[in-house]
mmCIF file with all atom_site columns, C-alpha atoms in Angstrom:
data_model
loop_
_atom_site.group_PDB
_atom_site.id
_atom_site.type_symbol
_atom_site.label_atom_id
_atom_site.label_alt_id
_atom_site.label_comp_id
_atom_site.label_asym_id
_atom_site.label_entity_id
_atom_site.label_seq_id
_atom_site.pdbx_PDB_ins_code
_atom_site.Cartn_x
_atom_site.Cartn_y
_atom_site.Cartn_z
_atom_site.occupancy
_atom_site.B_iso_or_equiv
_atom_site.pdbx_formal_charge
_atom_site.auth_seq_id
_atom_site.auth_comp_id
_atom_site.auth_asym_id
_atom_site.auth_atom_id
_atom_site.pdbx_PDB_model_num
ATOM 1   C CA . MET A 1 1   ? 0.000  0.000  0.000  1.00 49.00 ? 101 MET A CA 1
ATOM 2   C CA . ASN A 1 2   ? 1.349  3.408  -0.962 1.00 50.00 ? 102 ASN A CA 1
ATOM 3   C CA . THR A 1 3   ? 1.708  5.625  2.084  1.00 51.00 ? 103 THR A CA 1
ATOM 4   C CA . LEU A 1 4   ? 1.572  8.747  -0.040 1.00 50.00 ? 104 LEU A CA 1
ATOM 5   C CA . ASP A 1 5   ? -1.919 9.615  -1.189 1.00 49.00 ? 105 ASP A CA 1
ATOM 6   C CA . HIS A 1 6   ? -1.400 11.987 -4.101 1.00 49.00 ? 106 HIS A CA 1
ATOM 7   C CA . SER A 1 7   ? -5.097 12.809 -4.308 1.00 47.00 ? 107 SER A CA 1
ATOM 8   C CA . HIS A 1 8   ? -4.922 14.468 -0.899 1.00 49.00 ? 108 HIS A CA 1
ATOM 9   C CA . ARG A 1 9   ? -3.279 17.877 -1.033 1.00 52.00 ? 109 ARG A CA 1
ATOM 10  C CA . ASP A 1 10  ? -1.627 19.605 1.890  1.00 54.00 ? 110 ASP A CA 1
ATOM 11  C CA . ALA A 1 11  ? -4.049 22.162 3.338  1.00 52.00 ? 111 ALA A CA 1
ATOM 12  C CA . SER A 1 12  ? -1.372 24.838 2.998  1.00 54.00 ? 112 SER A CA 1
ATOM 13  C CA . LEU A 1 13  ? -1.493 24.515 -0.803 1.00 54.00 ? 113 LEU A CA 1
ATOM 14  C CA . LYS A 1 14  ? -5.175 25.392 -1.175 1.00 64.00 ? 114 LYS A CA 1
ATOM 15  C CA . PRO A 1 15  ? -5.890 28.332 -3.512 1.00 65.00 ? 115 PRO A CA 1
ATOM 16  C CA . ASP A 1 16  ? -7.019 30.602 -0.659 1.00 82.00 ? 116 ASP A CA 1
ATOM 17  C CA . PHE A 1 17  ? -3.692 29.939 1.093  1.00 82.00 ? 117 PHE A CA 1
ATOM 18  C CA . SER A 1 18  ? -1.716 31.277 -1.863 1.00 83.00 ? 118 SER A CA 1
ATOM 19  C CA . LYS A 1 19  ? -3.988 34.347 -1.988 1.00 89.00 ? 119 LYS A CA 1
ATOM 20  C CA . ARG A 1 20  ? -3.453 35.029 1.719  1.00 90.00 ? 120 ARG A CA 1
ATOM 21  C CA . LEU A 1 21  ? 0.277  34.499 1.337  1.00 87.00 ? 121 LEU A CA 1
ATOM 22  C CA . LEU A 1 22  ? 0.322  36.894 -1.620 1.00 91.00 ? 122 LEU A CA 1
ATOM 23  C CA . SER A 1 23  ? -1.634 39.523 0.336  1.00 93.00 ? 123 SER A CA 1
ATOM 24  C CA . ILE A 1 24  ? 0.670  39.282 3.333  1.00 94.00 ? 124 ILE A CA 1
ATOM 25  C CA . GLY A 1 25  ? 3.711  39.426 1.051  1.00 92.00 ? 125 GLY A CA 1
ATOM 26  C CA . ILE A 1 26  ? 2.429  42.563 -0.649 1.00 96.00 ? 126 ILE A CA 1
ATOM 27  C CA . VAL A 1 27  ? 1.758  44.250 2.702  1.00 96.00 ? 127 VAL A CA 1
ATOM 28  C CA . PHE A 1 28  ? 5.241  43.360 3.962  1.00 93.00 ? 128 PHE A CA 1
ATOM 29  C CA . ALA A 1 29  ? 6.853  44.553 0.717  1.00 94.00 ? 129 ALA A CA 1
ATOM 30  C CA . VAL A 1 30  ? 4.964  47.873 0.826  1.00 96.00 ? 130 VAL A CA 1
ATOM 31  C CA . ILE A 1 31  ? 5.941  48.437 4.482  1.00 95.00 ? 131 ILE A CA 1
ATOM 32  C CA . GLY A 1 32  ? 9.542  47.597 3.581  1.00 93.00 ? 132 GLY A CA 1
ATOM 33  C CA . ALA A 1 33  ? 9.577  49.949 0.597  1.00 96.00 ? 133 ALA A CA 1
ATOM 34  C CA . LEU A 1 34  ? 8.106  52.768 2.698  1.00 96.00 ? 134 LEU A CA 1
ATOM 35  C CA . ALA A 1 35  ? 10.668 52.167 5.439  1.00 95.00 ? 135 ALA A CA 1
ATOM 36  C CA . ILE A 1 36  ? 13.489 52.276 2.874  1.00 95.00 ? 136 ILE A CA 1
ATOM 37  C CA . LEU A 1 37  ? 12.090 55.483 1.348  1.00 97.00 ? 137 LEU A CA 1
ATOM 38  C CA . LEU A 1 38  ? 11.495 57.081 4.778  1.00 96.00 ? 138 LEU A CA 1
ATOM 39  C CA . PRO A 1 39  ? 14.172 55.530 7.000  1.00 95.00 ? 139 PRO A CA 1
ATOM 40  C CA . ALA A 1 40  ? 14.116 58.269 9.663  1.00 95.00 ? 140 ALA A CA 1
ATOM 41  C CA . TRP A 1 41  ? 10.374 57.774 10.206 1.00 96.00 ? 141 TRP A CA 1
ATOM 42  C CA . ALA A 1 42  ? 10.793 54.008 10.222 1.00 95.00 ? 142 ALA A CA 1
ATOM 43  C CA . THR A 1 43  ? 13.640 54.342 12.734 1.00 94.00 ? 143 THR A CA 1
ATOM 44  C CA . LEU A 1 44  ? 11.432 56.403 15.040 1.00 95.00 ? 144 LEU A CA 1
ATOM 45  C CA . ALA A 1 45  ? 8.524  53.967 14.630 1.00 95.00 ? 145 ALA A CA 1
ATOM 46  C CA . GLY A 1 46  ? 10.786 51.002 15.389 1.00 92.00 ? 146 GLY A CA 1
ATOM 47  C CA . GLU A 1 47  ? 12.221 52.732 18.442 1.00 95.00 ? 147 GLU A CA 1
ATOM 48  C CA . LEU A 1 48  ? 8.735  53.562 19.754 1.00 96.00 ? 148 LEU A CA 1
ATOM 49  C CA . VAL A 1 49  ? 7.557  49.970 19.304 1.00 95.00 ? 149 VAL A CA 1
ATOM 50  C CA . ILE A 1 50  ? 10.568 48.739 21.265 1.00 94.00 ? 150 ILE A CA 1
ATOM 51  C CA . ALA A 1 51  ? 10.014 51.413 23.927 1.00 96.00 ? 151 ALA A CA 1
ATOM 52  C CA . TRP A 1 52  ? 6.380  50.382 24.439 1.00 97.00 ? 152 TRP A CA 1
ATOM 53  C CA . MET A 1 53  ? 7.393  46.710 24.545 1.00 97.00 ? 153 MET A CA 1
ATOM 54  C CA . LEU A 1 54  ? 9.933  47.489 27.270 1.00 96.00 ? 154 LEU A CA 1
ATOM 55  C CA . VAL A 1 55  ? 7.322  49.451 29.244 1.00 97.00 ? 155 VAL A CA 1
ATOM 56  C CA . LEU A 1 56  ? 4.829  46.598 28.978 1.00 98.00 ? 156 LEU A CA 1
ATOM 57  C CA . TRP A 1 57  ? 7.481  43.994 29.811 1.00 96.00 ? 157 TRP A CA 1
ATOM 58  C CA . GLY A 1 58  ? 8.637  46.000 32.830 1.00 96.00 ? 158 GLY A CA 1
ATOM 59  C CA . ALA A 1 59  ? 5.115  46.677 34.115 1.00 97.00 ? 159 ALA A CA 1
ATOM 60  C CA . LEU A 1 60  ? 4.009  43.055 33.774 1.00 97.00 ? 160 LEU A CA 1
ATOM 61  C CA . GLY A 1 61  ? 7.289  41.914 35.300 1.00 95.00 ? 161 GLY A CA 1
ATOM 62  C CA . LEU A 1 62  ? 6.756  44.152 38.323 1.00 96.00 ? 162 LEU A CA 1
ATOM 63  C CA . TRP A 1 63  ? 3.284  42.673 38.709 1.00 96.00 ? 163 TRP A CA 1
ATOM 64  C CA . PHE A 1 64  ? 4.862  39.217 38.575 1.00 93.00 ? 164 PHE A CA 1
ATOM 65  C CA . ALA A 1 65  ? 7.541  40.234 41.117 1.00 93.00 ? 165 ALA A CA 1
ATOM 66  C CA . ARG A 1 66  ? 4.838  41.492 43.471 1.00 93.00 ? 166 ARG A CA 1
ATOM 67  C CA . ALA A 1 67  ? 3.046  38.141 43.191 1.00 92.00 ? 167 ALA A CA 1
ATOM 68  C CA . MET A 1 68  ? 6.228  36.258 44.077 1.00 91.00 ? 168 MET A CA 1
ATOM 69  C CA . ARG A 1 69  ? 6.953  38.234 47.277 1.00 90.00 ? 169 ARG A CA 1
ATOM 70  C CA . PRO A 1 70  ? 6.948  35.084 49.408 1.00 90.00 ? 170 PRO A CA 1
ATOM 71  C CA . ALA A 1 71  ? 10.149 34.052 47.611 1.00 89.00 ? 171 ALA A CA 1
ATOM 72  C CA . ARG A 1 72  ? 13.387 35.704 48.713 1.00 87.00 ? 172 ARG A CA 1
ATOM 73  C CA . GLU A 1 73  ? 14.349 36.491 45.110 1.00 88.00 ? 173 GLU A CA 1
ATOM 74  C CA . TRP A 1 74  ? 11.353 38.740 44.462 1.00 92.00 ? 174 TRP A CA 1
ATOM 75  C CA . ARG A 1 75  ? 13.515 41.836 45.051 1.00 93.00 ? 175 ARG A CA 1
ATOM 76  C CA . TYR A 1 76  ? 15.889 40.822 42.242 1.00 94.00 ? 176 TYR A CA 1
ATOM 77  C CA . ALA A 1 77  ? 12.968 40.327 39.887 1.00 93.00 ? 177 ALA A CA 1
ATOM 78  C CA . ALA A 1 78  ? 11.467 43.667 40.930 1.00 95.00 ? 178 ALA A CA 1
ATOM 79  C CA . ALA A 1 79  ? 14.791 45.430 40.366 1.00 96.00 ? 179 ALA A CA 1
ATOM 80  C CA . ALA A 1 80  ? 15.309 43.845 36.933 1.00 95.00 ? 180 ALA A CA 1
ATOM 81  C CA . PHE A 1 81  ? 11.786 44.576 35.766 1.00 96.00 ? 181 PHE A CA 1
ATOM 82  C CA . GLY A 1 82  ? 11.947 48.065 37.274 1.00 97.00 ? 182 GLY A CA 1
ATOM 83  C CA . VAL A 1 83  ? 15.053 48.800 35.189 1.00 97.00 ? 183 VAL A CA 1
ATOM 84  C CA . THR A 1 84  ? 13.272 47.429 32.108 1.00 96.00 ? 184 THR A CA 1
ATOM 85  C CA . LEU A 1 85  ? 10.283 49.701 32.778 1.00 97.00 ? 185 LEU A CA 1
ATOM 86  C CA . LEU A 1 86  ? 12.530 52.731 33.330 1.00 97.00 ? 186 LEU A CA 1
ATOM 87  C CA . LEU A 1 87  ? 14.464 51.987 30.146 1.00 96.00 ? 187 LEU A CA 1
ATOM 88  C CA . GLY A 1 88  ? 11.222 51.820 28.181 1.00 96.00 ? 188 GLY A CA 1
ATOM 89  C CA . LEU A 1 89  ? 10.018 55.087 29.715 1.00 97.00 ? 189 LEU A CA 1
ATOM 90  C CA . ALA A 1 90  ? 13.351 56.747 28.926 1.00 96.00 ? 190 ALA A CA 1
ATOM 91  C CA . PHE A 1 91  ? 13.069 55.568 25.307 1.00 96.00 ? 191 PHE A CA 1
ATOM 92  C CA . LEU A 1 92  ? 9.525  56.989 25.161 1.00 97.00 ? 192 LEU A CA 1
ATOM 93  C CA . LEU A 1 93  ? 10.422 60.330 26.745 1.00 97.00 ? 193 LEU A CA 1
ATOM 94  C CA . PHE A 1 94  ? 13.728 60.701 24.897 1.00 96.00 ? 194 PHE A CA 1
ATOM 95  C CA . PRO A 1 95  ? 13.383 58.865 21.565 1.00 95.00 ? 195 PRO A CA 1
ATOM 96  C CA . GLY A 1 96  ? 16.769 60.158 20.391 1.00 94.00 ? 196 GLY A CA 1
ATOM 97  C CA . VAL A 1 97  ? 18.453 58.310 23.252 1.00 93.00 ? 197 VAL A CA 1
ATOM 98  C CA . GLY A 1 98  ? 16.596 55.137 22.334 1.00 93.00 ? 198 GLY A CA 1
ATOM 99  C CA . ILE A 1 99  ? 17.529 55.463 18.674 1.00 95.00 ? 199 ILE A CA 1
ATOM 100 C CA . ALA A 1 100 ? 21.188 56.086 19.531 1.00 95.00 ? 200 ALA A CA 1
ATOM 101 C CA . THR A 1 101 ? 21.269 53.167 21.977 1.00 93.00 ? 201 THR A CA 1
ATOM 102 C CA . LEU A 1 102 ? 19.655 50.723 19.558 1.00 92.00 ? 202 LEU A CA 1
ATOM 103 C CA . THR A 1 103 ? 21.963 51.850 16.744 1.00 93.00 ? 203 THR A CA 1
ATOM 104 C CA . ILE A 1 104 ? 25.044 51.361 18.924 1.00 94.00 ? 204 ILE A CA 1
ATOM 105 C CA . VAL A 1 105 ? 23.866 47.870 19.851 1.00 93.00 ? 205 VAL A CA 1
ATOM 106 C CA . MET A 1 106 ? 23.258 47.046 16.167 1.00 91.00 ? 206 MET A CA 1
ATOM 107 C CA . MET A 1 107 ? 26.658 48.426 15.184 1.00 94.00 ? 207 MET A CA 1
ATOM 108 C CA . LEU A 1 108 ? 28.410 46.336 17.834 1.00 96.00 ? 208 LEU A CA 1
ATOM 109 C CA . VAL A 1 109 ? 26.511 43.211 16.760 1.00 92.00 ? 209 VAL A CA 1
ATOM 110 C CA . PHE A 1 110 ? 27.479 43.744 13.106 1.00 92.00 ? 210 PHE A CA 1
ATOM 111 C CA . LEU A 1 111 ? 31.127 44.323 14.020 1.00 95.00 ? 211 LEU A CA 1
ATOM 112 C CA . MET A 1 112 ? 31.286 41.275 16.311 1.00 95.00 ? 212 MET A CA 1
ATOM 113 C CA . GLU A 1 113 ? 29.449 39.051 13.839 1.00 91.00 ? 213 GLU A CA 1
ATOM 114 C CA . GLY A 1 114 ? 31.793 40.188 11.074 1.00 91.00 ? 214 GLY A CA 1
ATOM 115 C CA . VAL A 1 115 ? 34.925 39.332 13.015 1.00 95.00 ? 215 VAL A CA 1
ATOM 116 C CA . VAL A 1 116 ? 33.549 35.995 14.254 1.00 93.00 ? 216 VAL A CA 1
ATOM 117 C CA . SER A 1 117 ? 32.331 34.977 10.769 1.00 90.00 ? 217 SER A CA 1
ATOM 118 C CA . ILE A 1 118 ? 35.685 35.800 9.197  1.00 92.00 ? 218 ILE A CA 1
ATOM 119 C CA . LEU A 1 119 ? 37.581 33.870 11.863 1.00 93.00 ? 219 LEU A CA 1
ATOM 120 C CA . LEU A 1 120 ? 35.193 30.921 11.567 1.00 90.00 ? 220 LEU A CA 1
ATOM 121 C CA . GLY A 1 121 ? 35.507 30.950 7.768  1.00 88.00 ? 221 GLY A CA 1
ATOM 122 C CA . LEU A 1 122 ? 39.287 30.899 8.017  1.00 91.00 ? 222 LEU A CA 1
ATOM 123 C CA . ARG A 1 123 ? 39.146 28.055 10.527 1.00 88.00 ? 223 ARG A CA 1
ATOM 124 C CA . MET A 1 124 ? 36.842 26.015 8.240  1.00 86.00 ? 224 MET A CA 1
ATOM 125 C CA . SER A 1 125 ? 38.976 26.651 5.144  1.00 85.00 ? 225 SER A CA 1
ATOM 126 C CA . SER A 1 126 ? 40.914 23.411 5.469  1.00 85.00 ? 226 SER A CA 1
ATOM 127 C CA . ASN A 1 127 ? 37.866 21.245 6.177  1.00 84.00 ? 227 ASN A CA 1
ATOM 128 C CA . LEU A 1 128 ? 34.919 22.476 4.110  1.00 81.00 ? 228 LEU A CA 1
ATOM 129 C CA . ARG A 1 129 ? 34.236 23.484 0.559  1.00 81.00 ? 229 ARG A CA 1
ATOM 130 C CA . HIS A 1 130 ? 32.727 26.920 -0.001 1.00 81.00 ? 230 HIS A CA 1
ATOM 131 C CA . TRP A 1 131 ? 34.176 28.184 3.279  1.00 83.00 ? 231 TRP A CA 1
ATOM 132 C CA . SER A 1 132 ? 34.766 31.518 1.566  1.00 87.00 ? 232 SER A CA 1
ATOM 133 C CA . TRP A 1 133 ? 31.046 32.315 1.770  1.00 86.00 ? 233 TRP A CA 1
ATOM 134 C CA . MET A 1 134 ? 31.397 32.573 5.532  1.00 87.00 ? 234 MET A CA 1
ATOM 135 C CA . ILE A 1 135 ? 34.172 35.113 5.037  1.00 91.00 ? 235 ILE A CA 1
ATOM 136 C CA . VAL A 1 136 ? 32.077 37.043 2.508  1.00 90.00 ? 236 VAL A CA 1
ATOM 137 C CA . SER A 1 137 ? 29.242 37.155 5.034  1.00 88.00 ? 237 SER A CA 1
ATOM 138 C CA . GLY A 1 138 ? 31.654 38.348 7.728  1.00 89.00 ? 238 GLY A CA 1
ATOM 139 C CA . VAL A 1 139 ? 33.108 41.041 5.494  1.00 92.00 ? 239 VAL A CA 1
ATOM 140 C CA . CYS A 1 140 ? 29.589 42.267 4.656  1.00 89.00 ? 240 CYS A CA 1
ATOM 141 C CA . SER A 1 141 ? 28.686 42.446 8.362  1.00 88.00 ? 241 SER A CA 1
ATOM 142 C CA . LEU A 1 142 ? 31.964 44.184 9.129  1.00 93.00 ? 242 LEU A CA 1
ATOM 143 C CA . ILE A 1 143 ? 31.379 46.747 6.362  1.00 92.00 ? 243 ILE A CA 1
ATOM 144 C CA . VAL A 1 144 ? 27.861 47.515 7.657  1.00 91.00 ? 244 VAL A CA 1
ATOM 145 C CA . GLY A 1 145 ? 29.193 47.928 11.214 1.00 92.00 ? 245 GLY A CA 1
ATOM 146 C CA . LEU A 1 146 ? 32.065 50.146 10.079 1.00 95.00 ? 246 LEU A CA 1
ATOM 147 C CA . PHE A 1 147 ? 29.721 52.197 7.899  1.00 91.00 ? 247 PHE A CA 1
ATOM 148 C CA . ILE A 1 148 ? 27.510 52.877 10.935 1.00 92.00 ? 248 ILE A CA 1
ATOM 149 C CA . LEU A 1 149 ? 30.568 53.662 13.088 1.00 94.00 ? 249 LEU A CA 1
ATOM 150 C CA . ILE A 1 150 ? 32.242 55.993 10.586 1.00 95.00 ? 250 ILE A CA 1
ATOM 151 C CA . GLY A 1 151 ? 29.025 57.934 9.984  1.00 94.00 ? 251 GLY A CA 1
ATOM 152 C CA . TRP A 1 152 ? 28.140 58.180 13.669 1.00 91.00 ? 252 TRP A CA 1
ATOM 153 C CA . PRO A 1 153 ? 26.017 59.969 14.939 1.00 91.00 ? 253 PRO A CA 1
ATOM 154 C CA . GLU A 1 154 ? 24.230 60.822 11.663 1.00 92.00 ? 254 GLU A CA 1
ATOM 155 C CA . THR A 1 155 ? 23.768 57.147 10.823 1.00 92.00 ? 255 THR A CA 1
ATOM 156 C CA . ALA A 1 156 ? 21.640 56.681 13.950 1.00 92.00 ? 256 ALA A CA 1
ATOM 157 C CA . VAL A 1 157 ? 18.792 58.640 12.370 1.00 92.00 ? 257 VAL A CA 1
ATOM 158 C CA . TRP A 1 158 ? 18.201 56.196 9.518  1.00 93.00 ? 258 TRP A CA 1
ATOM 159 C CA . THR A 1 159 ? 20.048 52.918 10.208 1.00 91.00 ? 259 THR A CA 1
ATOM 160 C CA . LEU A 1 160 ? 17.350 51.090 12.145 1.00 89.00 ? 260 LEU A CA 1
ATOM 161 C CA . GLY A 1 161 ? 14.633 52.158 9.690  1.00 92.00 ? 261 GLY A CA 1
ATOM 162 C CA . LEU A 1 162 ? 16.652 51.168 6.643  1.00 92.00 ? 262 LEU A CA 1
ATOM 163 C CA . LEU A 1 163 ? 17.493 47.738 8.056  1.00 89.00 ? 263 LEU A CA 1
ATOM 164 C CA . LEU A 1 164 ? 13.866 47.175 9.087  1.00 90.00 ? 264 LEU A CA 1
ATOM 165 C CA . GLY A 1 165 ? 12.823 48.218 5.588  1.00 91.00 ? 265 GLY A CA 1
ATOM 166 C CA . VAL A 1 166 ? 15.233 45.821 3.903  1.00 91.00 ? 266 VAL A CA 1
ATOM 167 C CA . ASN A 1 167 ? 14.020 43.017 6.174  1.00 88.00 ? 267 ASN A CA 1
ATOM 168 C CA . PHE A 1 168 ? 10.333 43.728 5.516  1.00 91.00 ? 268 PHE A CA 1
ATOM 169 C CA . LEU A 1 169 ? 10.909 44.096 1.769  1.00 92.00 ? 269 LEU A CA 1
ATOM 170 C CA . SER A 1 170 ? 12.909 40.866 1.471  1.00 91.00 ? 270 SER A CA 1
ATOM 171 C CA . THR A 1 171 ? 10.358 38.985 3.581  1.00 88.00 ? 271 THR A CA 1
ATOM 172 C CA . GLY A 1 172 ? 7.513  40.381 1.507  1.00 89.00 ? 272 GLY A CA 1
ATOM 173 C CA . LEU A 1 173 ? 9.173  39.472 -1.775 1.00 90.00 ? 273 LEU A CA 1
ATOM 174 C CA . SER A 1 174 ? 9.913  35.943 -0.544 1.00 88.00 ? 274 SER A CA 1
ATOM 175 C CA . LEU A 1 175 ? 6.266  35.508 0.504  1.00 87.00 ? 275 LEU A CA 1
ATOM 176 C CA . ILE A 1 176 ? 5.102  36.748 -2.903 1.00 90.00 ? 276 ILE A CA 1
ATOM 177 C CA . MET A 1 177 ? 7.381  34.223 -4.606 1.00 88.00 ? 277 MET A CA 1
ATOM 178 C CA . LEU A 1 178 ? 6.142  31.448 -2.297 1.00 86.00 ? 278 LEU A CA 1
ATOM 179 C CA . ALA A 1 179 ? 2.536  32.386 -3.106 1.00 86.00 ? 279 ALA A CA 1
ATOM 180 C CA . ARG A 1 180 ? 3.286  32.102 -6.824 1.00 85.00 ? 280 ARG A CA 1
ATOM 181 C CA . ALA A 1 181 ? 4.898  28.682 -6.286 1.00 81.00 ? 281 ALA A CA 1
ATOM 182 C CA . ALA A 1 182 ? 1.989  27.514 -4.083 1.00 77.00 ? 282 ALA A CA 1
ATOM 183 C CA . LYS A 1 183 ? -0.520 28.598 -6.729 1.00 78.00 ? 283 LYS A CA 1
ATOM 184 C CA . LYS A 1 184 ? 1.311  26.589 -9.396 1.00 78.00 ? 284 LYS A CA 1
ATOM 185 C CA . ALA A 1 185 ? 1.509  23.542 -7.083 1.00 73.00 ? 285 ALA A CA 1
ATOM 186 C CA . VAL A 1 186 ? -2.279 23.345 -6.751 1.00 63.00 ? 286 VAL A CA 1
#
């Protein structure tokens, strides 16, 4: 008996699935394009979303810490969540500080990832084929980090928005392509 029933299609390949996927892809691509065209606005929007998330996280965490007062560690939880709440409030009250902080963190991540990827690529060079792609990835990350660093502080205004835009656009385009493939598979 054949365990694969070709008459039964995966529910994800139904025609309405490809339409939904296409719609979501278009929305993501439009958001990405707008963020790329207006990176300063997208940076501010991204910073405000993160600020509100920190405020919510801190407030709910303090509520949790209050509920765990019978445990000795409740003070540590309250302190940690209090700092999270204060950080979120600072980002809301002073968005420029939040933007600068997030951009510095992103710059450091790109620089560290670049160095680590290059070192890892060099280490793999004797064992694996196509090891050079790891170095290319590391060089790209290093270039992005250095670009942010060299242009500091002006790069803080648009970096987060541009990177969010590229991410949304690439995600949207990939979803559009998946929707096309899913439609053909039906």
